[in-house]
């Protein structure tokens, strides 16, 4: 039954002849026909409950995906669905909060009383909640800790060293590479041999050693009572392999809604199918044209094959009305993605008229590219487009190096996206290690770091202390009090014991527990870091974040799963420069939009990346990556292609220039959608023509330029 044919609940009867009933607002008001069909999809069953068969919403770039999903949640609640029985899965906490706020606002406008959606969050956060709730059923301690990526890599390195794989006599993969291999193996479901062959071919010779490393890593995690980021999905998936448990968990939710379904991996897709094998109440939204996270094991096949997973096939509704870009930009995007061999077909059309054609700019080299981009950025600024409404996008972070130099030279402030996160900063990791150890005394990784914060306590002393605790974490406080600390650490040690006593006190309230830890750590911060004042501001932010969570466990879990960006990402002084240009990799730009977008280094070897040219699937993803870059532009789009690149310090020939080949994605059909801007003519060589008549050094001009 079409969404717009679903009758809304009847309004209350008038209470008198002089008063009229006020009709309740329709939560689908304001949606276009495509959005309305998607948000209102479903019908009331014979039992009176609102139900729906499986649904795929193909949401093209800028078509109002978030609004549609929020309106669907609101519509479900207005149809009588218990908010407790709605599961909303996203890929970031921010997205879950935004959709929850929108849905609650829509429902509140239509009916009295507050509305809460308690089961809205990321896959990993929902997985952590369910695992704690069903811990006894799956053989877990409900108080398990969660390792962030940094701590997980450190634990891999410990096992790596114990197995003798860190010897300098052999070039064994480093800890971060090992963890990346492990993560790809877990999330893709591929055998280790396939992971190594397709994603890490230079590590193939270490197959047996890596297998032993990962076995030791898993055993060490289990001994410490901790899970890493990937374990949250792995354990959830393993639990859903039990049909009775999967049916029990699935029965808790009448409707399961999934955002950004094109970014799901094999584990996530299988979890959903286990919980809702028939697809009833399952609705997923995404865009196969924006699937760009294969390096995280995301599988575009999940969204491409979704309809065929059910019998009859899932209903598909496509959103094509774009609210972001002008039509000339969309024409270029449509022509680009039309090259894809396999896709859910869609043709984006603009909701607003006008707009200039995008430009393909050919420049001599990267220096000329940087100069052209800065000139264009400043022209847009003078035309009332703030720097914040402009962005320069690139395939890899190092591509912006020459541009950053030119921006600094010309005093143009900028922010480069993709910097350190909170959990990767040493001072944040220090403070959190104390909290994590108190939360889970079996977490030897946290304890090992926390102990070494104090003067005179090195790895050997820290290990002796951990050995004294042994397998009795309940004796943590007793062991700390009885341990013979080094003389250099005596004062700090007594303070640390007092801090741990406070954290282990069941009556201690959160987030007040954080303040004593902060006071104890402050002198250590000043001793360990020259920029202590800057880092102290990060700790202030950490305390403000902590106040948003009701318990220490919740705070540590959410911070590990979805950490905020650190203030150190800013390149420039935000207090001095309130406006700044955005520099970003395309991956970091997904979900964003700007009035003017410049995509640099659009050449073969960059788009597509040189490492992707061996497999058709990789080429397809690189095309989608360029598509994401193109669809970030609202009004103005520029693709820049340097004709040559400067390659430094070649072993035999020294510095050299190499030719920049045109991207294979810039087909004739696509080029018809662009205006072409060529490089300036080559300068006349010195000593020839009219140039020889001019002074070699124009001193007068230099004197004038001083003023």
XYZ file of C-alpha atoms in Angstrom:
707
model
C 0.000 0.000 0.000
C 1.512 3.383 -0.950
C 2.679 5.551 1.918
C 0.464 8.455 0.978
C -2.555 6.125 1.018
C -2.050 5.212 4.673
C -4.717 6.929 6.698
C -3.347 8.801 9.712
C -4.874 8.097 13.129
C -8.229 9.762 13.529
C -8.379 12.999 15.436
C -10.192 13.143 18.779
C -13.880 14.035 18.607
C -14.880 17.602 19.500
C -15.681 18.000 23.175
C -18.365 20.641 22.488
C -20.239 22.268 19.667
C -18.120 25.371 19.996
C -14.692 23.732 19.917
C -13.128 21.930 17.018
C -10.578 19.157 17.256
C -7.118 20.211 16.238
C -5.808 17.737 13.679
C -2.481 16.209 14.578
C 0.380 17.126 12.261
C 1.352 14.477 9.759
C 5.026 13.469 10.378
C 5.363 12.983 6.617
C 4.509 16.591 5.813
C 7.212 18.438 3.933
C 8.598 15.362 2.165
C 8.708 14.986 -1.588
C 6.813 12.012 -3.096
C 9.882 9.748 -3.145
C 10.784 10.542 0.459
C 7.160 10.189 1.546
C 6.881 6.739 -0.023
C 10.054 5.625 1.774
C 9.244 7.150 5.178
C 5.655 5.853 5.218
C 6.306 2.424 3.726
C 4.334 -0.376 5.401
C 0.798 -1.208 6.441
C -1.257 -2.229 9.427
C -1.640 -5.982 9.774
C -4.651 -8.045 10.820
C -3.457 -7.863 14.432
C -3.572 -4.069 14.288
C 0.221 -3.643 14.405
C 2.026 -1.524 11.837
C 4.392 -3.761 9.892
C 6.448 -3.666 6.720
C 8.262 -6.086 4.417
C 12.012 -5.556 3.816
C 12.810 -2.175 2.288
C 15.850 -0.735 0.523
C 15.981 3.060 0.231
C 18.570 4.036 -2.393
C 19.358 7.605 -1.376
C 21.446 9.494 -3.923
C 23.885 12.155 -2.761
C 22.165 15.196 -1.253
C 18.645 13.727 -1.509
C 17.715 14.132 2.160
C 18.580 10.675 3.488
C 18.771 11.773 7.118
C 15.454 13.623 6.946
C 13.765 10.629 5.333
C 15.021 8.193 7.963
C 14.067 10.533 10.815
C 10.581 10.958 9.361
C 10.256 7.184 9.050
C 11.095 6.753 12.734
C 8.529 9.430 13.626
C 5.927 7.796 11.381
C 6.462 4.424 13.049
C 5.945 5.947 16.507
C 2.817 7.768 15.335
C 1.497 4.457 13.996
C 1.717 3.016 17.475
C 5.118 1.299 17.361
C 6.754 1.249 20.795
C 9.964 3.355 20.640
C 11.625 0.683 22.807
C 11.072 -1.739 19.934
C 12.790 0.383 17.277
C 16.481 -0.329 16.635
C 18.303 2.416 14.726
C 21.836 1.539 13.612
C 24.280 4.165 12.304
C 28.006 4.536 11.733
C 28.603 7.455 14.074
C 27.206 8.616 17.373
C 26.581 12.027 15.852
C 24.358 10.548 13.130
C 22.356 8.576 15.700
C 21.893 11.680 17.858
C 20.866 13.836 14.898
C 18.232 11.396 13.658
C 16.974 10.795 17.186
C 16.572 14.553 17.801
C 14.752 15.021 14.509
C 12.391 12.108 15.107
C 11.642 13.163 18.689
C 10.949 16.722 17.510
C 8.533 15.468 14.826
C 6.685 13.208 17.248
C 6.525 15.866 19.979
C 4.885 18.242 17.532
C 2.198 15.660 16.792
C 1.451 14.291 20.241
C 2.015 15.332 23.841
C 4.655 13.845 26.072
C 8.355 13.089 25.678
C 9.596 10.421 23.304
C 12.837 8.491 23.799
C 14.558 6.171 21.371
C 16.863 4.203 23.659
C 18.076 1.781 21.006
C 19.705 4.252 18.625
C 23.476 4.078 18.152
C 26.371 2.702 16.180
C 26.732 -0.970 15.358
C 29.582 -1.232 17.845
C 27.851 0.586 20.710
C 24.653 -1.456 20.305
C 26.785 -4.595 20.092
C 28.521 -3.676 23.353
C 25.148 -3.129 25.085
C 23.733 -6.435 23.917
C 26.900 -8.336 24.831
C 26.821 -6.945 28.368
C 23.139 -7.825 28.646
C 23.631 -11.377 27.327
C 27.120 -11.871 28.802
C 26.195 -14.996 30.718
C 24.694 -16.568 27.585
C 27.843 -16.062 25.506
C 30.528 -16.753 28.107
C 31.592 -13.167 28.805
C 32.199 -11.219 31.972
C 29.692 -8.346 31.822
C 32.389 -5.960 33.072
C 34.617 -6.529 30.038
C 36.788 -3.598 28.978
C 37.091 -2.260 25.446
C 40.503 -1.620 23.908
C 40.837 1.371 21.628
C 42.919 1.021 18.488
C 46.082 2.278 20.156
C 45.878 -0.124 23.082
C 45.001 -3.001 20.754
C 48.097 -2.272 18.653
C 50.234 -2.152 21.806
C 48.934 -5.556 22.896
C 49.667 -6.980 19.437
C 53.188 -5.622 19.800
C 53.619 -7.311 23.192
C 52.654 -10.691 21.750
C 54.735 -9.991 18.658
C 57.788 -9.444 20.843
C 57.107 -12.516 22.989
C 56.997 -14.703 19.872
C 60.349 -13.374 18.716
C 58.843 -11.665 15.685
C 60.323 -8.246 16.483
C 63.888 -9.363 15.802
C 65.870 -7.000 13.608
C 67.121 -10.008 11.655
C 63.813 -10.176 9.812
C 61.391 -7.618 8.416
C 58.195 -8.703 10.084
C 55.148 -6.393 9.716
C 54.867 -3.693 12.382
C 52.117 -3.690 14.997
C 49.743 -1.364 13.121
C 49.993 -3.461 9.956
C 49.420 -6.646 11.955
C 46.321 -5.138 13.568
C 45.036 -4.006 10.154
C 45.430 -7.559 8.815
C 43.626 -8.950 11.852
C 40.794 -6.418 11.454
C 40.378 -7.176 7.742
C 40.284 -10.905 8.487
C 37.594 -10.481 11.169
C 35.342 -8.025 9.333
C 35.528 -9.516 5.850
C 35.183 -13.130 6.928
C 37.866 -14.067 4.388
C 40.476 -16.712 5.201
C 43.806 -15.263 6.222
C 45.362 -16.428 2.943
C 42.897 -14.382 0.895
C 43.333 -11.290 3.090
C 47.095 -11.447 2.602
C 46.857 -12.134 -1.129
C 44.386 -9.367 -1.978
C 45.121 -6.651 0.581
C 48.601 -7.273 2.020
C 50.566 -9.227 -0.605
C 53.941 -8.098 0.817
C 53.086 -9.977 4.033
C 52.109 -13.288 2.434
C 55.344 -15.027 3.454
C 54.418 -14.553 7.127
C 51.121 -16.441 7.001
C 52.008 -19.004 9.694
C 53.666 -16.457 11.958
C 50.704 -14.079 11.681
C 48.311 -16.887 12.504
C 50.313 -17.659 15.669
C 50.438 -13.941 16.523
C 46.677 -13.541 16.234
C 46.070 -16.684 18.270
C 48.274 -15.288 21.037
C 46.589 -11.892 20.748
C 43.130 -13.430 21.204
C 44.287 -15.497 24.185
C 45.831 -12.439 25.838
C 42.610 -10.418 25.369
C 40.536 -13.164 26.908
C 42.932 -13.476 29.834
C 42.663 -9.725 30.450
C 38.879 -9.654 30.130
C 38.901 -7.165 27.260
C 37.470 -6.926 23.757
C 38.831 -4.820 20.950
C 36.797 -2.781 18.497
C 36.387 -5.662 16.035
C 35.468 -8.126 18.782
C 32.226 -6.263 19.446
C 30.966 -7.299 16.008
C 32.685 -10.690 16.072
C 31.130 -11.729 19.391
C 27.729 -10.324 18.413
C 27.915 -12.243 15.129
C 28.960 -15.442 16.884
C 26.077 -15.060 19.354
C 23.609 -14.672 16.466
C 24.845 -17.962 14.990
C 22.718 -19.605 17.677
C 19.207 -19.616 16.140
C 17.350 -19.432 19.454
C 19.414 -16.489 20.726
C 19.169 -14.715 17.360
C 15.380 -15.144 17.397
C 15.212 -13.844 20.974
C 17.231 -10.723 20.196
C 15.399 -10.142 16.908
C 12.010 -10.436 18.617
C 12.913 -7.481 20.858
C 12.652 -5.135 17.886
C 9.672 -4.740 15.574
C 11.602 -2.427 13.266
C 15.304 -2.310 12.502
C 16.528 0.708 10.535
C 20.080 0.897 9.198
C 21.806 4.049 7.949
C 24.669 4.062 5.391
C 24.081 0.433 4.491
C 26.649 0.631 1.679
C 29.352 0.830 4.384
C 28.432 -2.414 6.133
C 30.809 -5.371 6.161
C 30.062 -9.079 6.019
C 29.635 -9.425 9.793
C 27.143 -6.567 10.029
C 25.046 -7.825 7.123
C 24.961 -11.352 8.544
C 23.967 -10.060 12.001
C 20.968 -8.271 10.492
C 19.891 -11.295 8.456
C 20.193 -13.529 11.521
C 18.003 -11.188 13.599
C 15.453 -10.654 10.798
C 15.765 -13.671 8.474
C 12.472 -12.909 6.735
C 13.189 -9.201 6.533
C 9.951 -8.117 8.275
C 10.495 -4.656 9.735
C 14.010 -4.341 8.249
C 14.657 -1.094 6.343
C 18.102 -0.064 5.131
C 19.149 3.193 3.484
C 22.300 3.958 1.557
C 23.884 4.736 -1.796
C 25.944 2.148 -3.620
C 27.580 5.009 -5.544
C 29.156 6.224 -2.276
C 30.630 2.931 -1.075
C 34.278 3.909 -0.469
C 35.440 1.985 2.592
C 36.647 -1.340 1.220
C 39.881 -0.833 3.171
C 37.715 -1.218 6.292
C 36.190 -4.400 4.808
C 32.979 -2.631 3.706
C 31.292 -4.690 0.979
C 29.289 -2.843 -1.678
C 27.690 -6.191 -2.517
C 25.625 -5.906 0.671
C 23.523 -3.080 -0.756
C 23.632 -4.282 -4.362
C 22.382 -7.747 -3.403
C 20.010 -6.721 -0.597
C 16.713 -7.101 -2.522
C 17.600 -10.640 -3.602
C 18.207 -11.781 -0.003
C 14.457 -12.156 0.514
C 11.542 -13.911 -1.134
C 9.746 -11.989 -2.501
C 12.580 -9.493 -3.107
C 12.788 -6.426 -0.926
C 10.994 -3.310 -2.120
C 13.322 -0.636 -3.516
C 12.573 3.092 -3.401
C 15.048 5.502 -4.991
C 15.560 9.120 -3.906
C 16.779 11.242 -6.838
C 15.766 14.837 -6.040
C 18.980 16.525 -4.910
C 18.776 19.489 -2.505
C 22.499 20.296 -2.531
C 23.998 20.848 -5.970
C 23.120 22.767 -9.112
C 22.196 20.716 -12.171
C 25.498 21.196 -14.092
C 27.365 19.611 -11.163
C 24.828 16.778 -11.027
C 25.143 16.245 -14.790
C 28.862 15.653 -14.293
C 28.208 13.314 -11.349
C 25.607 11.337 -13.323
C 27.964 10.964 -16.285
C 30.762 9.795 -13.994
C 28.810 7.111 -12.143
C 27.165 5.926 -15.367
C 30.516 4.258 -16.128
C 29.962 1.771 -13.257
C 29.278 -1.745 -14.491
C 26.990 -2.676 -11.588
C 24.775 -0.265 -9.667
C 21.298 0.655 -8.535
C 20.461 3.077 -11.373
C 19.672 6.629 -10.407
C 19.720 10.033 -12.110
C 20.137 12.948 -9.749
C 18.118 16.061 -10.543
C 18.451 19.451 -8.860
C 15.755 21.029 -6.743
C 17.057 24.513 -7.605
C 17.804 26.072 -10.943
C 20.780 27.800 -12.506
C 24.412 27.098 -11.830
C 27.680 27.288 -13.758
C 29.246 24.356 -15.530
C 32.105 22.703 -13.662
C 35.637 23.300 -14.886
C 38.478 20.918 -15.730
C 41.658 22.897 -15.142
C 44.924 21.751 -16.734
C 48.021 23.174 -15.069
C 51.728 22.734 -15.717
C 52.695 21.152 -12.395
C 51.803 20.967 -8.693
C 53.218 24.433 -7.980
C 51.054 25.944 -10.682
C 48.122 23.939 -9.309
C 48.643 25.382 -5.815
C 48.904 28.905 -7.211
C 45.741 28.491 -9.300
C 43.744 27.070 -6.398
C 44.742 29.860 -3.989
C 43.891 32.519 -6.594
C 40.483 30.913 -7.178
C 39.796 30.553 -3.459
C 40.517 34.242 -2.885
C 38.346 35.224 -5.863
C 35.446 33.289 -4.351
C 36.116 34.958 -1.004
C 35.904 38.391 -2.598
C 32.617 37.259 -4.177
C 31.169 36.712 -0.671
C 31.904 32.973 -0.368
C 33.614 32.547 3.033
C 36.680 30.359 3.240
C 34.710 27.913 5.425
C 32.318 27.373 2.540
C 35.162 26.243 0.274
C 37.099 22.981 0.312
C 40.083 21.430 -1.422
C 39.783 17.639 -1.662
C 42.441 15.076 -2.490
C 42.899 11.307 -2.710
C 45.742 11.022 -0.189
C 46.798 13.366 2.602
C 50.294 14.031 1.190
C 48.808 15.462 -2.011
C 48.193 18.770 -0.263
C 51.823 19.396 0.770
C 52.638 21.937 -1.966
C 49.274 23.631 -1.516
C 49.791 23.978 2.246
C 53.092 25.767 1.653
C 51.459 28.194 -0.767
C 48.548 28.852 1.606
C 50.964 29.597 4.440
C 53.043 31.864 2.194
C 49.960 33.868 1.220
C 48.540 34.003 4.747
C 45.421 31.934 4.029
C 44.379 30.035 7.204
C 43.198 26.466 6.761
C 42.042 23.391 8.621
C 43.153 19.973 7.445
C 40.781 17.184 8.309
C 42.038 13.803 9.420
C 44.296 14.651 12.376
C 44.795 12.851 15.660
C 41.814 11.769 17.678
C 41.515 12.129 21.406
C 42.401 8.538 22.066
C 45.598 8.831 20.046
C 46.965 11.707 22.124
C 49.423 10.635 24.827
C 47.960 12.730 27.642
C 44.421 11.512 26.945
C 45.589 7.902 26.846
C 47.392 8.461 30.143
C 44.316 9.668 31.983
C 42.013 7.080 30.449
C 44.382 4.255 31.361
C 43.807 5.001 35.061
C 40.027 4.979 34.593
C 40.101 1.798 32.505
C 42.217 -0.058 35.046
C 39.827 0.865 37.830
C 36.854 -0.168 35.698
C 38.418 -3.540 34.844
C 41.357 -4.560 37.093
C 42.068 -7.474 34.734
C 42.991 -4.969 32.007
C 46.762 -5.325 32.299
C 47.325 -3.102 29.255
C 45.743 -0.130 31.036
C 47.515 -0.975 34.302
C 50.882 -1.271 32.563
C 50.543 2.252 31.145
C 49.086 3.811 34.302
C 51.896 2.523 36.528
C 54.606 3.884 34.247
C 53.251 7.430 34.527
C 55.101 7.746 37.838
C 58.768 8.656 38.258
C 61.136 5.700 38.550
C 58.537 3.150 37.400
C 59.641 1.449 34.202
C 58.378 -1.637 32.372
C 60.094 -4.073 34.757
C 58.686 -2.450 37.911
C 55.232 -2.160 36.361
C 55.302 -5.839 35.433
C 56.329 -6.837 38.965
C 53.363 -4.932 40.327
C 51.010 -6.618 37.869
C 52.476 -10.006 38.775
C 51.793 -9.249 42.450
C 48.139 -8.705 41.602
C 48.173 -11.913 39.559
C 44.895 -13.539 38.852
C 43.105 -11.834 41.727
C 42.039 -8.415 40.443
C 39.846 -8.048 43.506
C 43.091 -7.596 45.429
C 44.111 -4.629 43.267
C 43.976 -1.997 46.008
C 45.583 -4.286 48.587
C 48.416 -5.133 46.200
C 49.053 -1.470 45.374
C 49.239 -0.555 49.054
C 51.624 -3.391 49.818
C 53.922 -2.937 46.809
C 57.427 -1.581 47.466
C 57.476 1.362 45.065
C 60.812 2.899 43.965
C 62.017 5.749 46.131
C 61.654 8.222 43.256
C 57.945 7.400 42.978
C 57.028 7.379 46.669
C 55.033 10.638 46.781
C 53.318 10.018 43.436
C 52.630 6.413 44.428
C 50.764 7.374 47.601
C 48.643 9.808 45.606
C 47.971 7.158 42.973
C 46.815 4.642 45.598
C 44.450 7.269 47.012
C 43.076 7.971 43.532
C 42.516 4.258 42.846
C 40.817 3.849 46.231
C 38.372 6.574 45.260
C 37.731 5.047 41.829
C 37.128 1.581 43.329
C 34.708 2.926 45.937
C 31.220 1.720 44.877
C 29.637 4.808 46.432
C 31.754 7.223 44.351
C 29.634 9.280 41.932
C 30.398 9.848 38.257
C 31.671 12.188 36.781
C 33.032 13.583 40.064
C 35.478 10.646 40.130
C 37.415 12.250 37.296
C 38.494 15.361 39.210
C 40.875 13.605 41.694
C 42.499 11.771 38.780
C 42.950 15.076 36.979
C 44.556 16.729 40.054
C 46.957 13.814 40.540
C 47.930 13.795 36.867
C 48.450 17.573 36.449
C 52.033 17.673 37.859
C 52.928 14.644 35.722
C 51.507 16.402 32.670
C 53.668 19.479 33.306
C 56.761 17.336 33.761
C 56.203 15.154 30.689
C 55.088 17.748 28.119
C 56.418 21.186 27.199
C 53.006 22.242 25.873
C 51.207 21.307 29.094
C 48.854 24.307 28.910
C 47.567 23.268 25.481
C 47.133 19.663 26.586
C 45.364 20.773 29.749
C 42.675 22.304 27.514
C 42.134 18.848 26.000
C 41.649 17.456 29.507
C 39.070 20.187 30.165
C 37.227 19.014 27.074
C 37.469 15.420 28.299
C 35.816 16.403 31.578
C 33.000 18.162 29.748
C 32.465 15.059 27.606
C 32.439 12.859 30.733
C 29.579 14.902 32.170
C 27.357 13.719 29.299
C 27.379 10.101 30.509
C 25.661 8.649 33.525
C 28.312 6.054 34.387
C 32.046 5.543 34.023
C 31.489 2.341 32.064
C 29.260 4.116 29.562
C 31.752 6.954 29.180
C 34.713 4.635 28.536
C 32.717 2.489 26.127
C 31.394 5.337 24.008
C 34.700 7.191 23.943
C 36.488 4.073 22.688
C 33.856 3.415 20.036
C 33.393 6.933 18.672
C 36.108 9.339 19.856
C 35.837 13.071 19.097
C 38.419 14.880 17.042
C 41.239 16.605 18.911
C 41.673 20.339 18.847
C 45.155 19.833 17.444
C 43.633 19.169 14.018
C 43.596 22.899 13.355
C 46.349 24.255 11.143
C 46.340 27.884 12.145
C 45.167 29.794 15.173
C 41.356 29.589 15.473
C 41.348 32.452 17.934
C 43.097 34.665 15.437
C 41.440 33.397 12.250
C 37.690 32.931 12.537
C 37.450 31.980 8.842
C 39.566 29.270 7.277
C 39.754 27.068 4.194
C 38.955 23.348 4.465
C 41.522 20.807 3.271
C 40.392 17.204 3.390
C 40.853 13.762 1.981
C 37.775 12.587 0.108
C 37.177 9.883 2.702
C 37.001 12.495 5.463
C 34.745 14.711 3.333
C 31.948 12.176 2.965
C 28.687 13.572 4.286
C 29.904 17.184 3.992
C 29.112 19.919 1.460
C 30.627 23.233 0.400
C 29.706 26.028 -1.994
C 32.967 25.661 -3.935
C 34.989 22.454 -4.204
C 38.438 21.991 -5.736
C 39.590 18.426 -6.408
C 43.338 18.339 -7.019
C 45.642 15.828 -8.712
C 42.936 14.225 -10.873
C 45.347 12.045 -12.824
C 45.843 8.340 -13.282
C 47.818 7.167 -10.291
C 45.769 9.429 -8.017
C 42.244 8.936 -9.397
C 42.394 5.994 -9.596
C 45.124 5.382 -7.052
C 48.097 3.502 -8.466
C 47.616 0.667 -5.977
C 44.048 0.082 -7.192
C 44.767 -0.481 -10.863
C 45.198 -4.263 -10.602
C 41.595 -5.213 -9.749
C 38.293 -4.219 -11.365
C 36.618 -3.957 -7.938
C 39.251 -1.470 -6.804
C 38.840 0.627 -9.941
C 35.088 0.739 -9.322
C 35.651 1.974 -5.768
C 38.069 4.658 -6.963
C 35.389 5.861 -9.394
C 32.919 6.040 -6.518
C 35.498 7.979 -4.507
C 35.747 10.616 -7.244
C 31.937 10.644 -7.401
C 31.808 11.444 -3.679
C 34.257 14.304 -4.236
C 32.200 15.733 -7.109
C 28.911 15.583 -5.207
C 30.283 17.621 -2.288
C 29.966 20.805 -4.421
C 26.870 22.990 -4.179
C 27.595 25.718 -6.730
C 31.128 25.543 -8.104
C 33.232 22.498 -8.969
C 36.823 22.434 -10.233
C 38.876 19.356 -11.133
C 42.594 20.047 -11.522
C 45.013 17.888 -13.511
C 48.735 18.747 -13.388
C 50.544 17.847 -16.588
C 53.665 16.766 -14.738
C 54.849 15.951 -11.228
C 58.172 16.707 -9.605
C 59.777 13.501 -8.319
C 62.725 14.116 -5.989
C 65.953 12.219 -5.357
C 65.670 9.372 -7.795
C 68.559 6.998 -7.088
C 70.156 7.211 -10.502
C 68.949 10.364 -12.154
C 68.305 12.844 -9.299
C 65.258 15.075 -9.303
C 62.983 14.702 -12.304
C 59.585 15.501 -13.737
C 57.182 12.758 -14.769
C 54.178 13.123 -17.050
C 50.749 13.191 -15.424
C 48.432 10.968 -17.454
C 44.775 11.961 -17.741
C 42.495 10.036 -15.430
C 40.732 7.148 -17.137
C 37.524 8.368 -15.479
C 37.587 11.572 -17.584
C 35.905 9.988 -20.607
C 34.659 11.942 -23.621
C 31.086 11.679 -22.310
C 32.167 13.166 -18.986
C 34.333 15.904 -20.526
C 31.269 17.180 -22.398
C 29.938 18.259 -18.991
C 32.975 20.441 -18.214
C 34.388 23.724 -19.396
C 38.084 23.384 -20.133
C 40.740 25.705 -18.713
C 44.236 25.238 -20.163
C 47.638 26.060 -18.727
C 49.166 29.495 -19.388
C 51.543 29.702 -22.333
C 55.170 28.877 -21.633
C 57.293 31.921 -20.823
C 59.559 33.211 -23.595
C 63.142 32.101 -22.909
C 65.471 34.791 -21.656
C 67.458 36.562 -24.343
C 64.917 36.098 -27.126
C 62.200 38.276 -28.595
C 60.726 41.129 -26.696
C 61.847 39.751 -23.379
C 65.464 40.668 -24.117
C 64.589 44.336 -24.286
C 63.267 44.433 -20.734
C 65.565 44.920 -17.719
C 66.679 41.636 -16.168
C 65.999 43.028 -12.692
C 63.183 45.574 -12.385
C 64.441 47.403 -9.297
C 61.889 50.188 -9.659
C 59.022 47.698 -9.474
C 60.498 46.111 -6.364
C 60.792 49.490 -4.671
C 57.147 50.262 -5.518
C 55.999 46.899 -4.146
C 57.512 47.686 -0.757
C 54.558 50.018 -0.160
